[in-house]
Amino acid sequence: MELEFAGEIVEWLGPAPYYFVPLPPDEADLIDEVKADVAYWGVIPVTAFLGDTTFTTSMFPREETYFLPLKDAVRKAEGVELGDVVKVRLTVGRD
């Protein structure tokens, strides 16, 4: 499954700040439809594309959607920061 969406970079505070892009409701609903086939340990593996950067990570459920983690290296490579709205493309599942 492939998805494309735009979302705002948000911060989730913990021992260190973490940055994420929450999926819009429609895309979260699509993930819900396939999560039984792709989830492991409660997370959804994805390959994500942000600008010219491709990275693998796992999304996790939070606040009735899924949060896509944005690694520091990805944010720096693409010059994006907290509050920016970014376009993301995802391939859902493991390679």
CSV table of C-alpha atoms in Angstrom, one decimal:
chain,number,residue,atom,x,y,z
A,1,MET,CA,0.0,0.0,0.0
A,2,GLU,CA,1.2,3.5,-0.9
A,3,LEU,CA,-0.1,6.7,0.7
A,4,GLU,CA,0.6,10.4,0.0
A,5,PHE,CA,-0.4,13.2,2.4
A,6,ALA,CA,0.6,16.5,3.9
A,7,GLY,CA,0.9,17.1,7.6
A,8,GLU,CA,2.4,19.4,10.2
A,9,ILE,CA,5.5,18.4,12.1
A,10,VAL,CA,4.7,18.1,15.8
A,11,GLU,CA,6.8,17.5,18.9
A,12,TRP,CA,6.2,14.8,21.4
A,13,LEU,CA,8.1,15.5,24.6
A,14,GLY,CA,9.8,12.7,26.5
A,15,PRO,CA,13.3,12.3,27.8
A,16,ALA,CA,14.3,14.1,24.6
A,17,PRO,CA,12.1,15.9,22.1
A,18,TYR,CA,10.8,13.7,19.3
A,19,TYR,CA,9.3,15.0,16.0
A,20,PHE,CA,6.5,13.4,14.1
A,21,VAL,CA,4.0,13.9,11.3
A,22,PRO,CA,0.6,12.6,12.3
A,23,LEU,CA,-1.4,11.0,9.5
A,24,PRO,CA,-4.6,12.7,8.5
A,25,PRO,CA,-7.8,10.8,9.4
A,26,ASP,CA,-8.5,9.3,6.0
A,27,GLU,CA,-5.0,7.9,5.7
A,28,ALA,CA,-5.1,6.6,9.3
A,29,ASP,CA,-8.3,4.7,8.4
A,30,LEU,CA,-6.6,3.1,5.5
A,31,ILE,CA,-3.8,1.9,7.8
A,32,ASP,CA,-6.4,0.5,10.1
A,33,GLU,CA,-7.7,-1.6,7.3
A,34,VAL,CA,-4.3,-3.4,6.7
A,35,LYS,CA,-2.7,-3.2,10.2
A,36,ALA,CA,-3.5,-6.8,11.0
A,37,ASP,CA,-1.4,-7.9,8.0
A,38,VAL,CA,1.6,-5.6,8.5
A,39,ALA,CA,1.8,-4.7,12.2
A,40,TYR,CA,4.4,-6.1,14.6
A,41,TRP,CA,4.7,-5.3,18.2
A,42,GLY,CA,1.9,-2.7,17.7
A,43,VAL,CA,3.8,-0.6,15.2
A,44,ILE,CA,3.5,-0.2,11.4
A,45,PRO,CA,6.7,-0.6,9.4
A,46,VAL,CA,7.0,1.9,6.5
A,47,THR,CA,9.4,3.3,4.0
A,48,ALA,CA,8.9,7.0,3.9
A,49,PHE,CA,9.8,9.6,1.3
A,50,LEU,CA,10.2,13.3,2.3
A,51,GLY,CA,11.6,15.5,-0.4
A,52,ASP,CA,14.7,13.8,-1.7
A,53,THR,CA,15.1,11.7,1.5
A,54,THR,CA,14.1,8.1,1.8
A,55,PHE,CA,14.1,6.4,5.2
A,56,THR,CA,12.6,3.4,7.0
A,57,THR,CA,10.9,3.6,10.3
A,58,SER,CA,7.8,2.4,12.1
A,59,MET,CA,4.7,4.4,12.8
A,60,PHE,CA,2.8,3.9,16.0
A,61,PRO,CA,-0.8,4.6,17.1
A,62,ARG,CA,-1.3,7.7,19.1
A,63,GLU,CA,-4.3,10.1,19.5
A,64,GLU,CA,-6.6,8.1,17.1
A,65,THR,CA,-4.1,8.3,14.2
A,66,TYR,CA,-0.6,7.1,13.5
A,67,PHE,CA,2.6,9.1,14.1
A,68,LEU,CA,5.4,9.0,11.6
A,69,PRO,CA,8.7,9.6,13.3
A,70,LEU,CA,11.0,12.1,11.7
A,71,LYS,CA,14.7,11.4,12.4
A,72,ASP,CA,17.0,14.3,13.0
A,73,ALA,CA,19.0,13.4,10.0
A,74,VAL,CA,15.9,13.5,7.8
A,75,ARG,CA,14.7,16.9,9.2
A,76,LYS,CA,18.2,18.4,8.7
A,77,ALA,CA,18.6,17.0,5.2
A,78,GLU,CA,15.3,18.4,4.1
A,79,GLY,CA,15.6,21.7,6.1
A,80,VAL,CA,12.3,21.2,7.9
A,81,GLU,CA,11.4,21.9,11.5
A,82,LEU,CA,8.6,22.0,14.0
A,83,GLY,CA,5.4,23.5,12.6
A,84,ASP,CA,6.3,23.0,9.0
A,85,VAL,CA,3.7,21.3,6.8
A,86,VAL,CA,5.4,18.6,4.7
A,87,LYS,CA,4.4,16.3,1.9
A,88,VAL,CA,5.1,12.6,2.7
A,89,ARG,CA,4.8,9.5,0.6
A,90,LEU,CA,4.7,6.1,2.4
A,91,THR,CA,5.1,2.5,1.4
A,92,VAL,CA,3.4,0.4,4.1
A,93,GLY,CA,4.9,-2.9,5.2
A,94,ARG,CA,8.3,-4.4,5.3
A,95,ASP,CA,10.5,-4.8,2.2
